[in-house]
CSV table of C-alpha atoms and ligand atoms in Angstrom, one decimal:
chain,number,residue,atom,x,y,z
A,956,MET,CA,-0.8,13.8,13.9
A,957,LYS,CA,-2.1,14.6,17.3
A,958,ARG,CA,-2.2,18.3,16.4
A,959,THR,CA,-4.2,17.6,13.3
A,960,ILE,CA,-6.7,15.3,15.0
A,961,THR,CA,-7.2,17.8,17.9
A,962,LEU,CA,-7.6,20.8,15.6
A,963,GLN,CA,-10.1,18.9,13.4
A,964,PHE,CA,-12.0,17.7,16.4
A,965,ILE,CA,-12.3,21.3,17.7
A,966,LEU,CA,-13.4,22.5,14.1
A,967,ILE,CA,-16.0,19.9,14.0
A,968,VAL,CA,-17.4,20.9,17.4
A,969,ILE,CA,-17.4,24.6,16.5
A,970,ILE,CA,-19.1,24.0,13.1
A,971,THR,CA,-21.8,21.8,15.0
A,972,VAL,CA,-22.4,24.4,17.6
A,973,ILE,CA,-22.7,27.2,15.2
A,974,SER,CA,-25.1,25.3,12.8
A,975,THR,CA,-27.1,24.0,15.8
A,976,LEU,CA,-27.5,27.5,17.1
A,977,ALA,CA,-28.5,28.7,13.7
A,978,LEU,CA,-31.0,26.1,13.2
A,979,ALA,CA,-32.4,26.7,16.8
A,980,ILE,CA,-32.8,30.4,16.1
A,981,MET,CA,-34.7,29.7,12.9
A,982,ALA,CA,-36.9,27.1,14.6
A,983,PHE,CA,-37.6,29.6,17.5
A,984,TYR,CA,-38.4,32.4,15.2
A,985,ARG,CA,-40.9,30.3,13.4
A,986,SER,CA,-42.7,29.2,16.5
A,987,PHE,CA,-42.5,32.9,17.6
A,988,THR,CA,-44.3,34.0,14.5
A,989,ASP,CA,-46.9,31.3,15.0
A,990,GLU,CA,-47.5,32.5,18.5
A,991,ILE,CA,-47.9,36.1,17.5
A,992,ARG,CA,-50.3,35.1,14.9
A,993,ASP,CA,-52.4,33.2,17.5
A,994,ASP,CA,-52.2,36.1,19.8
A,995,LEU,CA,-53.3,38.6,17.2
A,996,LYS,CA,-56.1,36.2,16.2
A,997,SER,CA,-57.4,35.9,19.8
A,998,TYR,CA,-57.1,39.6,20.3
A,999,ALA,CA,-59.1,40.2,17.3
A,1000,GLY,CA,-61.7,37.8,18.6
A,1001,VAL,CA,-61.9,39.8,21.9
A,1002,VAL,CA,-62.2,43.1,20.0
A,1003,MET,CA,-65.0,41.7,17.9
A,1004,SER,CA,-66.9,39.9,20.7
A,1005,ALA,CA,-66.8,43.1,22.8
A,1006,GLY,CA,-68.5,44.7,19.9
A,1007,VAL,CA,-66.5,47.9,20.7
A,1008,PHE,CA,-65.5,48.7,17.2
A,1009,ALA,CA,-69.1,49.7,16.3
A,1010,SER,CA,-69.0,52.6,18.6
A,1011,ASP,CA,-65.7,53.8,17.2
A,1012,LYS,CA,-64.2,53.1,20.6
A,1013,ILE,CA,-61.8,50.5,19.8
A,1014,ILE,CA,-59.8,49.1,22.6
A,1015,SER,CA,-56.0,49.2,22.2
A,1016,ALA,CA,-53.1,47.7,24.0
A,1017,ASP,CA,-49.4,48.4,24.1
A,1018,ASN,CA,-47.5,47.6,21.0
A,1019,MET,CA,-50.7,47.0,19.3
A,1020,ARG,CA,-52.0,48.7,16.2
A,1021,VAL,CA,-55.7,48.5,15.6
A,1022,THR,CA,-57.1,49.5,12.2
A,1023,MET,CA,-60.6,49.4,10.8
A,1024,THR,CA,-61.3,49.8,7.1
A,1025,ASP,CA,-64.5,49.7,5.1
A,1026,SER,CA,-65.1,46.8,2.7
A,1027,ALA,CA,-63.1,48.8,0.0
A,1028,GLY,CA,-60.1,49.1,2.3
A,1029,VAL,CA,-60.4,52.8,3.2
A,1030,VAL,CA,-59.3,53.6,6.8
A,1031,ILE,CA,-62.3,54.3,9.1
A,1032,TYR,CA,-60.3,54.2,12.2
A,1033,ASP,CA,-56.6,53.6,13.0
A,1034,THR,CA,-54.7,53.9,16.3
A,1035,ASP,CA,-51.6,55.0,14.4
A,1036,SER,CA,-52.7,57.1,11.5
A,1037,ALA,CA,-55.3,59.2,9.9
A,1038,THR,CA,-58.6,58.1,8.5
A,1039,GLY,CA,-59.4,58.1,4.8
A,1040,ARG,CA,-56.3,56.3,3.6
A,1041,ASP,CA,-56.5,53.6,1.1
A,1042,PHE,CA,-55.1,50.2,2.5
A,1043,SER,CA,-56.7,48.1,-0.3
A,1044,GLY,CA,-53.2,47.4,-1.7
A,1045,ARG,CA,-51.9,45.9,1.6
A,1046,PRO,CA,-51.6,42.1,1.4
A,1047,GLU,CA,-53.4,41.3,4.5
A,1048,ILE,CA,-56.4,43.6,3.6
A,1049,GLY,CA,-56.5,41.9,0.2
A,1050,GLU,CA,-56.4,38.5,1.7
A,1051,ALA,CA,-59.2,39.3,4.2
A,1052,MET,CA,-61.4,40.7,1.4
A,1053,ASP,CA,-60.9,37.4,-0.6
A,1054,LYS,CA,-60.7,34.8,2.2
A,1055,GLY,CA,-62.3,36.6,5.2
A,1056,GLU,CA,-59.0,36.3,7.1
A,1057,GLY,CA,-55.4,37.5,6.4
A,1058,PHE,CA,-51.9,37.5,7.9
A,1059,SER,CA,-48.6,39.4,6.8
A,1060,VAL,CA,-45.3,40.3,8.1
A,1061,SER,CA,-43.5,43.4,7.0
A,1062,HIS,CA,-40.1,44.8,7.7
A,1063,ILE,CA,-39.7,48.4,9.0
A,1064,LYS,CA,-36.3,49.3,7.8
A,1065,HIS,CA,-35.6,52.4,9.9
A,1066,ASP,CA,-35.7,50.7,13.2
A,1067,ASN,CA,-35.1,47.1,12.1
A,1068,LYS,CA,-38.3,45.8,13.5
A,1069,ASN,CA,-41.0,43.5,12.0
A,1070,MET,CA,-44.7,44.4,11.8
A,1071,PHE,CA,-47.1,41.4,12.1
A,1072,TYR,CA,-50.6,42.0,10.9
A,1073,TYR,CA,-53.7,39.8,11.3
A,1074,THR,CA,-57.0,40.8,9.4
A,1075,ARG,CA,-60.5,39.7,9.7
A,1076,LYS,CA,-63.7,40.6,7.8
A,1077,ILE,CA,-66.6,41.4,10.1
A,1078,GLU,CA,-70.3,41.0,9.7
A,1079,ASP,CA,-71.0,44.5,8.1
A,1080,GLY,CA,-68.3,44.0,5.5
A,1081,ASN,CA,-65.6,46.2,7.3
A,1082,ILE,CA,-62.2,44.8,7.9
A,1083,LEU,CA,-60.4,44.6,11.3
A,1084,ARG,CA,-56.7,44.7,11.4
A,1085,ILE,CA,-54.6,44.1,14.5
A,1086,GLY,CA,-50.9,44.8,14.2
A,1087,LYS,CA,-48.0,44.0,16.5
A,1088,ARG,CA,-44.4,45.2,16.4
A,1089,THR,CA,-41.5,42.8,17.1
A,1090,ASP,CA,-37.8,42.5,16.8
A,1091,SER,CA,-36.6,41.3,13.3
A,1092,ARG,CA,-34.9,38.1,12.8
A,1093,LEU,CA,-31.5,39.9,12.3
A,1094,ASN,CA,-32.2,41.9,15.4
A,1095,MET,CA,-32.9,38.8,17.4
A,1096,LEU,CA,-29.7,37.2,16.4
A,1097,TYR,CA,-27.9,40.5,17.0
A,1098,ASN,CA,-29.4,40.6,20.6
A,1099,SER,CA,-28.2,37.1,21.2
A,1100,ILE,CA,-24.6,37.6,20.1
A,1101,PRO,CA,-23.2,37.7,23.7
A,1102,GLN,CA,-24.9,34.3,24.5
A,1103,ILE,CA,-23.7,32.9,21.2
A,1104,VAL,CA,-20.1,33.9,21.7
A,1105,PHE,CA,-20.2,32.6,25.2
A,1106,ILE,CA,-21.6,29.1,24.0
A,1107,VAL,CA,-19.2,28.9,21.2
A,1108,LEU,CA,-16.2,29.8,23.3
A,1109,PHE,CA,-17.4,27.4,26.0
A,1110,MET,CA,-17.8,24.5,23.6
A,1111,ALA,CA,-14.5,25.2,21.9
A,1112,ALA,CA,-12.7,25.1,25.3
A,1113,ALA,CA,-14.6,22.0,26.4
A,1114,SER,CA,-13.9,20.4,23.1
A,1115,SER,CA,-10.2,21.2,23.3
A,1116,VAL,CA,-9.9,19.5,26.5
A,1117,LEU,CA,-12.0,16.6,25.2
A,1118,ALA,CA,-10.1,16.4,22.0
A,1119,TYR,CA,-6.7,16.4,23.8
A,1120,PHE,CA,-7.7,13.3,25.8
A,1121,LEU,CA,-9.6,11.7,22.9
A,1122,THR,CA,-6.5,12.1,20.7
A,1123,LYS,CA,-4.3,10.7,23.4
A,1124,THR,CA,-6.4,7.4,23.7
A,1125,LEU,CA,-6.7,7.3,20.0
A,1126,ILE,CA,-2.9,7.5,19.4
A,1127,LYS,CA,-1.8,5.5,22.4
A,1128,PRO,CA,-2.0,2.0,20.6
A,1129,LEU,CA,0.0,3.5,17.8
A,1130,GLU,CA,2.6,4.8,20.0
A,1131,GLY,CA,2.6,1.4,21.8
A,1132,MET,CA,2.9,-0.3,18.4
A,1133,ALA,CA,6.2,1.6,17.6
A,1134,GLU,CA,7.6,0.7,20.9
A,1135,ASP,CA,6.6,-2.9,20.7
A,1136,ILE,CA,8.0,-3.3,17.2
A,1137,ASN,CA,11.4,-1.8,18.3
A,1138,ALA,CA,11.4,-4.3,21.3
A,1139,GLY,CA,10.5,-7.1,18.8
A,1140,LYS,CA,7.3,-7.8,21.0
A,1141,GLU,CA,4.0,-9.0,19.7
A,1142,VAL,CA,2.0,-5.9,18.6
A,1143,ASN,CA,-1.5,-5.2,20.0
A,1144,VAL,CA,-3.3,-2.5,17.9
A,1145,TYR,CA,-6.6,-1.8,16.3
A,1146,LYS,CA,-7.9,-4.6,14.2
A,1147,GLU,CA,-7.9,-2.5,11.0
A,1148,LEU,CA,-4.1,-1.8,11.7
A,1149,GLU,CA,-3.1,-5.4,12.2
A,1150,PRO,CA,-2.0,-6.0,8.5
A,1151,PHE,CA,-0.1,-2.8,8.7
A,1152,ALA,CA,1.5,-3.6,12.0
A,1153,GLU,CA,2.4,-7.1,10.7
A,1154,MET,CA,3.9,-5.6,7.5
A,1155,ILE,CA,6.1,-3.2,9.4
A,1156,LYS,CA,7.1,-5.9,11.9
A,1157,GLN,CA,8.1,-8.1,9.0
A,1158,GLN,CA,10.0,-5.4,7.3
A,1159,HIS,CA,11.7,-4.5,10.7
A,1160,GLU,CA,12.7,-8.2,11.1
A,1161,ASP,CA,14.0,-8.3,7.5
A,1162,ILE,CA,16.0,-5.3,8.0
A,1163,LEU,CA,17.5,-6.7,11.2
A,1164,LYS,CA,18.2,-10.0,9.4
A,1165,ASN,CA,19.8,-8.2,6.6
A,1166,ALA,CA,21.9,-6.1,8.8
A,1167,ASN,CA,23.0,-9.3,10.6
A,1168,MET,CA,23.8,-11.1,7.4
A,1169,ARG,CA,25.9,-8.1,6.1
A,1170,GLN,CA,27.8,-8.0,9.3
A,1171,GLU,CA,28.5,-11.7,9.2
A,1172,PHE,CA,29.4,-11.5,5.6
A,1173,THR,CA,31.9,-8.7,6.3
A,1174,ALA,CA,33.6,-10.6,9.1
A,1175,ASN,CA,33.8,-13.7,6.9
A,1176,VAL,CA,35.3,-11.8,4.0
A,1177,SER,CA,37.9,-10.2,6.2
A,1178,HIS,CA,38.7,-13.7,7.7
A,1179,GLU,CA,38.9,-15.3,4.2
A,1180,LEU,CA,41.2,-12.5,2.8
A,1181,LYS,CA,43.4,-12.7,5.9
A,1182,THR,CA,44.5,-16.2,5.4
A,1183,PRO,CA,46.2,-15.9,2.0
A,1184,LEU,CA,47.5,-12.5,2.8
A,1185,THR,CA,49.2,-13.9,6.0
A,1186,SER,CA,50.9,-16.5,4.0
A,1187,ILE,CA,52.0,-14.1,1.2
A,1188,SER,CA,53.5,-11.7,3.8
A,1189,GLY,CA,55.1,-14.6,5.7
A,1190,TYR,CA,56.9,-16.0,2.6
A,1191,ALA,CA,57.9,-12.6,1.4
A,1192,GLU,CA,59.3,-11.8,4.8
A,1193,LEU,CA,61.6,-14.9,4.7
A,1194,ILE,CA,62.8,-14.0,1.3
A,1195,GLU,CA,63.4,-10.4,2.4
A,1196,ASN,CA,65.5,-11.5,5.4
A,1197,GLY,CA,67.7,-13.8,3.2
A,1198,MET,CA,66.4,-16.7,5.1
A,1199,ALA,CA,65.5,-18.6,2.0
A,1200,THR,CA,67.9,-20.7,0.0
A,1201,GLU,CA,67.7,-20.5,-3.7
A,1202,ALA,CA,65.5,-23.8,-3.8
A,1203,ASP,CA,63.3,-22.3,-1.1
A,1204,GLY,CA,63.1,-19.0,-3.0
A,1205,VAL,CA,61.5,-20.9,-5.9
A,1206,ARG,CA,59.1,-22.8,-3.5
A,1207,PHE,CA,58.2,-19.7,-1.6
A,1208,ALA,CA,57.4,-17.8,-4.8
A,1209,GLY,CA,55.2,-20.7,-5.8
A,1210,GLU,CA,53.3,-20.3,-2.4
A,1211,ILE,CA,53.1,-16.6,-2.9
A,1212,HIS,CA,51.7,-17.2,-6.4
A,1213,LYS,CA,49.0,-19.7,-5.2
A,1214,SER,CA,47.9,-17.4,-2.4
A,1215,SER,CA,47.6,-14.4,-4.7
A,1216,LYS,CA,45.6,-16.4,-7.1
A,1217,ARG,CA,43.3,-17.5,-4.3
A,1218,LEU,CA,43.0,-13.8,-3.2
A,1219,LEU,CA,42.0,-12.9,-6.8
A,1220,THR,CA,39.3,-15.6,-7.0
A,1221,LEU,CA,37.9,-14.7,-3.7
A,1222,ILE,CA,37.8,-11.0,-4.7
A,1223,ASP,CA,36.2,-11.9,-8.0
A,1224,ASP,CA,33.5,-14.0,-6.3
A,1225,ILE,CA,32.8,-11.2,-3.6
A,1226,ILE,CA,32.6,-8.5,-6.3
A,1227,ARG,CA,30.3,-10.7,-8.3
A,1228,LEU,CA,27.9,-11.3,-5.4
A,1229,SER,CA,27.7,-7.6,-4.5
A,1230,GLU,CA,27.1,-6.9,-8.3
A,1231,LEU,CA,24.2,-9.4,-8.2
A,1232,ASP,CA,22.9,-7.7,-5.1
A,1233,VAL,CA,22.9,-4.3,-6.8
A,1234,MET,CA,21.5,-5.2,-10.1
A,1235,ASP,CA,18.5,-7.0,-8.6
A,1236,ARG,CA,16.1,-5.8,-11.3
A,1237,ASN,CA,18.0,-4.4,-14.2
A,1238,VAL,CA,19.2,-7.5,-16.0
A,1239,ASP,CA,18.8,-8.1,-19.8
A,1240,ILE,CA,16.6,-11.1,-20.3
A,1241,GLU,CA,16.6,-12.7,-23.7
A,1242,ASP,CA,16.0,-16.1,-25.3
A,1243,VAL,CA,19.0,-18.2,-24.7
A,1244,ASP,CA,19.7,-21.8,-25.8
A,1245,ILE,CA,20.5,-23.4,-22.4
A,1246,TYR,CA,21.8,-26.6,-24.1
A,1247,ASP,CA,24.3,-24.6,-26.1
A,1248,ILE,CA,25.4,-22.9,-22.8
A,1249,ALA,CA,25.8,-26.2,-21.0
A,1250,TYR,CA,27.7,-27.7,-24.0
A,1251,ASN,CA,30.1,-24.9,-24.1
A,1252,CYS,CA,30.7,-25.2,-20.4
A,1253,VAL,CA,31.2,-29.0,-20.5
A,1254,SER,CA,33.8,-28.5,-23.4
A,1255,MET,CA,35.5,-25.8,-21.3
A,1256,LEU,CA,35.8,-28.0,-18.2
A,1257,GLN,CA,37.0,-31.1,-20.0
A,1258,LEU,CA,40.6,-30.4,-19.1
A,1259,SER,CA,39.8,-29.8,-15.4
A,1260,ALA,CA,37.7,-33.1,-15.4
A,1261,GLU,CA,40.7,-35.0,-16.8
A,1262,ARG,CA,43.0,-33.6,-14.1
A,1263,HIS,CA,40.5,-34.9,-11.5
A,1264,ASN,CA,40.2,-38.3,-13.3
A,1265,VAL,CA,36.5,-37.6,-13.9
A,1266,THR,CA,34.4,-38.0,-17.1
A,1267,ILE,CA,32.0,-35.3,-18.0
A,1268,GLU,CA,29.2,-36.0,-20.5
A,1269,MET,CA,26.4,-34.0,-22.0
A,1270,SER,CA,23.1,-35.2,-23.2
A,1271,GLY,CA,19.5,-33.9,-24.1
A,1272,LYS,CA,18.5,-31.5,-26.7
A,1273,ARG,CA,18.3,-27.8,-27.6
A,1274,ASN,CA,15.9,-25.8,-25.5
A,1275,THR,CA,15.4,-22.1,-25.3
A,1276,VAL,CA,14.8,-20.3,-22.0
A,1277,HIS,CA,14.0,-16.7,-21.0
A,1278,ALA,CA,17.1,-15.6,-19.1
A,1279,ASN,CA,20.1,-13.6,-18.8
A,1280,LYS,CA,22.9,-15.3,-20.8
A,1281,GLU,CA,25.9,-14.3,-18.7
A,1282,MET,CA,24.2,-15.5,-15.4
A,1283,MET,CA,23.2,-18.7,-17.0
A,1284,GLU,CA,26.8,-19.5,-18.1
A,1285,GLU,CA,27.9,-18.7,-14.5
A,1286,LEU,CA,25.1,-20.9,-13.1
A,1287,VAL,CA,26.0,-23.9,-15.3
A,1288,TYR,CA,29.7,-23.3,-14.7
A,1289,ASN,CA,29.4,-23.2,-10.9
A,1290,LEU,CA,27.3,-26.5,-10.7
A,1291,CYS,CA,29.6,-28.4,-13.2
A,1292,ASP,CA,32.8,-27.2,-11.5
A,1293,ASN,CA,31.5,-28.5,-8.1
A,1294,ALA,CA,30.4,-31.8,-9.6
A,1295,ILE,CA,33.9,-32.3,-10.9
A,1296,ARG,CA,35.8,-31.0,-7.7
A,1297,TYR,CA,33.6,-33.0,-5.2
A,1298,ASN,CA,33.9,-36.2,-7.2
A,1299,LYS,CA,35.8,-39.4,-6.7
A,1300,ALA,CA,38.6,-40.6,-8.9
A,1301,GLY,CA,37.0,-42.4,-11.9
A,1302,GLY,CA,33.6,-40.8,-11.3
A,1303,THR,CA,31.4,-39.2,-13.8
A,1304,VAL,CA,29.4,-35.9,-14.2
A,1305,ASN,CA,26.2,-36.1,-16.4
A,1306,VAL,CA,25.0,-32.8,-17.7
A,1307,SER,CA,21.5,-32.8,-19.5
A,1308,VAL,CA,19.0,-30.4,-20.9
A,1309,ASP,CA,15.5,-31.6,-21.4
A,1310,SER,CA,12.0,-30.5,-21.4
A,1311,VAL,CA,8.9,-32.0,-19.6
A,1312,VAL,CA,5.2,-31.2,-19.4
A,1313,ASP,CA,4.2,-30.5,-15.8
A,1314,GLU,CA,0.9,-31.3,-14.0
A,1315,ASN,CA,-0.5,-28.0,-15.3
A,1316,GLY,CA,0.2,-28.8,-18.9
A,1317,GLN,CA,3.1,-26.3,-19.0
A,1318,ASN,CA,6.3,-27.1,-20.9
A,1319,ARG,CA,9.2,-26.9,-18.6
A,1320,VAL,CA,12.9,-27.0,-19.4
A,1321,ILE,CA,15.1,-28.7,-16.9
A,1322,LEU,CA,18.9,-28.5,-16.5
A,1323,ASP,CA,20.3,-31.5,-14.6
A,1324,VAL,CA,23.9,-31.8,-13.3
A,1325,LYS,CA,24.5,-35.1,-11.7
A,1326,ASP,CA,27.7,-36.5,-10.2
A,1327,THR,CA,28.8,-39.7,-8.7
A,1328,GLY,CA,30.9,-37.8,-6.1
A,1329,ILE,CA,31.2,-37.7,-2.4
A,1330,GLY,CA,27.7,-36.5,-1.8
A,1331,ILE,CA,26.4,-34.3,0.9
A,1332,SER,CA,24.8,-35.4,4.1
A,1333,LYS,CA,21.3,-34.2,5.1
A,1334,GLU,CA,22.5,-31.8,7.8
A,1335,HIS,CA,24.6,-29.9,5.4
A,1336,GLN,CA,22.2,-29.8,2.3
A,1337,GLU,CA,20.3,-26.8,3.5
A,1338,ARG,CA,23.4,-24.8,4.4
A,1339,ILE,CA,25.7,-25.3,1.3
A,1340,PHE,CA,23.8,-22.3,-0.4
A,1341,GLU,CA,24.9,-19.9,2.3
A,1342,ARG,CA,27.9,-17.6,1.7
A,1343,PHE,CA,31.2,-19.2,2.8
A,1344,TYR,CA,29.5,-22.3,3.9
A,1345,ARG,CA,31.7,-25.4,3.2
A,1346,VAL,CA,31.2,-28.9,4.3
A,1347,ASP,CA,34.9,-29.8,4.1
A,1348,LYS,CA,36.9,-26.5,4.2
A,1349,SER,CA,40.3,-28.0,3.3
A,1350,ARG,CA,38.9,-30.0,0.3
A,1351,SER,CA,37.2,-26.9,-0.9
A,1352,LYS,CA,40.2,-24.7,-0.6
A,1353,SER,CA,42.7,-27.2,-2.1
A,1354,THR,CA,40.5,-27.4,-5.2
A,1355,GLY,CA,40.3,-23.5,-5.4
A,1356,GLY,CA,36.9,-23.2,-3.8
A,1357,THR,CA,35.7,-20.0,-2.2
A,1358,GLY,CA,32.4,-21.1,-0.5
A,1359,LEU,CA,30.6,-18.6,-2.7
A,1360,GLY,CA,29.8,-20.5,-5.8
A,1361,LEU,CA,26.4,-21.9,-4.7
A,1362,ALA,CA,25.5,-18.5,-3.0
A,1363,ILE,CA,25.9,-17.0,-6.5
A,1364,VAL,CA,23.9,-19.8,-8.0
A,1365,LYS,CA,21.1,-19.3,-5.5
A,1366,HIS,CA,21.1,-15.6,-6.2
A,1367,ILE,CA,20.8,-16.1,-9.9
A,1368,VAL,CA,17.9,-18.6,-9.5
A,1369,ALA,CA,16.0,-16.2,-7.3
A,1370,GLN,CA,16.6,-13.4,-9.7
A,1371,HIS,CA,15.1,-15.5,-12.5
A,1372,HIS,CA,12.1,-16.7,-10.5
A,1373,ILE,CA,13.0,-20.3,-11.4
A,1374,SER,CA,13.3,-23.2,-9.0
A,1375,MET,CA,16.1,-25.5,-8.0
A,1376,GLU,CA,16.0,-29.0,-6.5
A,1377,LEU,CA,18.9,-30.8,-4.7
A,1378,GLU,CA,19.1,-34.5,-4.2
A,1379,SER,CA,22.2,-35.9,-2.6
A,1380,GLU,CA,23.4,-38.9,-0.7
A,1381,LYS,CA,26.7,-39.0,1.2
A,1382,GLY,CA,29.1,-41.2,-0.5
A,1383,ARG,CA,27.0,-41.8,-3.6
A,1384,GLY,CA,26.6,-38.5,-5.4
A,1385,THR,CA,24.7,-35.4,-5.9
A,1386,GLU,CA,22.1,-34.2,-8.4
A,1387,ILE,CA,21.0,-30.6,-8.8
A,1388,LYS,CA,18.0,-29.7,-11.1
A,1389,VAL,CA,17.3,-26.3,-12.3
A,1390,ILE,CA,13.7,-26.0,-13.5
A,1391,PHE,CA,12.7,-23.2,-15.8
B,1357,ADP,P1,33.0,-24.0,-2.9
B,1357,ADP,O1,33.7,-22.8,-3.4
B,1357,ADP,O2,33.6,-24.3,-1.6
B,1357,ADP,O3,32.9,-25.0,-3.8
B,1357,ADP,P2,30.1,-23.7,-3.1
B,1357,ADP,O4,29.3,-22.6,-2.7
B,1357,ADP,O5,30.3,-23.9,-4.7
B,1357,ADP,O6,31.7,-23.3,-2.5
B,1357,ADP,O7,29.7,-24.9,-2.4
B,1357,ADP,C1,29.5,-25.0,-1.0
B,1357,ADP,C2,29.9,-26.3,-0.4
B,1357,ADP,O8,28.8,-27.3,-0.9
B,1357,ADP,C3,31.3,-26.9,-0.9
B,1357,ADP,O9,32.2,-26.5,-0.1
B,1357,ADP,C4,31.0,-28.4,-0.8
B,1357,ADP,O10,31.3,-28.8,0.5
B,1357,ADP,C5,29.4,-28.6,-1.0
B,1357,ADP,N1,29.2,-29.0,-2.4
B,1357,ADP,C6,28.8,-28.2,-3.5
B,1357,ADP,N2,28.7,-28.9,-4.5
B,1357,ADP,C7,28.8,-30.2,-4.2
B,1357,ADP,C8,28.7,-31.4,-4.9
B,1357,ADP,N3,28.5,-31.6,-6.2
B,1357,ADP,N4,29.0,-32.6,-4.2
B,1357,ADP,C9,29.3,-32.6,-2.9
B,1357,ADP,N5,29.4,-31.5,-2.2
B,1357,ADP,C10,29.2,-30.3,-2.9
């Protein structure tokens, strides 16, 4: 970037210098022409007022050509050529015949010079012509090439030094920005770059947060897997060493079975979460009847509810939502399963699907899972959607919980751009609403 800015800067300076020089030469040549014309005019005045031309003794000066023609343009006298030649075709002679005065510039190819002519008609009808030879435009440019080259080189060198420092000051805030963002400091850059800096800073923080979350998750996963594996390994070792009686053997096998089942559920949930992470965008969305899904889920959980001495009921009416069917089944299942597992003996779970018109006049479908269970105190309410967060770890474990159910629910809700509301009171119950 620095290199590009410096090179562009130098290029701009060189182009500016060259075009300024070209313009200056053109302007100079123009005023030079005007000056010569004035010179020739006053010289003609001198010649005429001296009256010398009448006596054929025309005064001449260096570099000057003086010509006298008769009124028809035939040369009577010329410092540079013979008399008798017809000059009536020359533009400056014609102009003097017509207007009394004329001016012309002609290029002499063989020595690359210009010839300036001024003509004037005098009293007796004769025409006086004064000529002056000068360098041509090209020649003048050619003669000033050393100066031009010097100026261009000087300017290029000066602009290189200037460009170097200018680029350095220009880039400095950007370099500072990169350093500050890495150091997590408040960035101080050009006003125009503030949104950009803010965005990068935000992304940087997100990346850090994500990395931290992943690290924490990996640590948690290892820890969660370790507990059942340690138990499996311990019981197996006892059996292997012949330290278990026959009755123990059956009990130990039961423990091993329970821990393996726990391992499998944990692994299932972990795989599910990482699947949800990966398929962030590519999910099949279709019209699904959320009442149907909830109804099937309630039927499926009847047995589990009976085992927990909980009544589960379904109410509401058919409602279609735009969603992924499998994910909706998972969402409803996790919410109902929790409502049963964190309930009290003799408690109830009410699942309903309804539609309401919101303040913007839009029809909204609401899935509501309400229980009369143990409830969640305020300080835990925000955290229960985090991975592996459990209010009461032993209760969660003893009912087959992994601490990932609500994290999966949260993920599904975010993916469907729908919202979720939690209302809970410790000891009284919990209500979770999913609003489509
Ligand atoms: P788990 O597998 O432990 O149930 P979840 O992610 O489903 O994990 O829930 C996280 C925690 O939130 C649970 O351990 C529990 O403490 C609390 N929780 C979830 N649902 C309810 C509920 N309906 N009533 C009371 N507590 C709940």
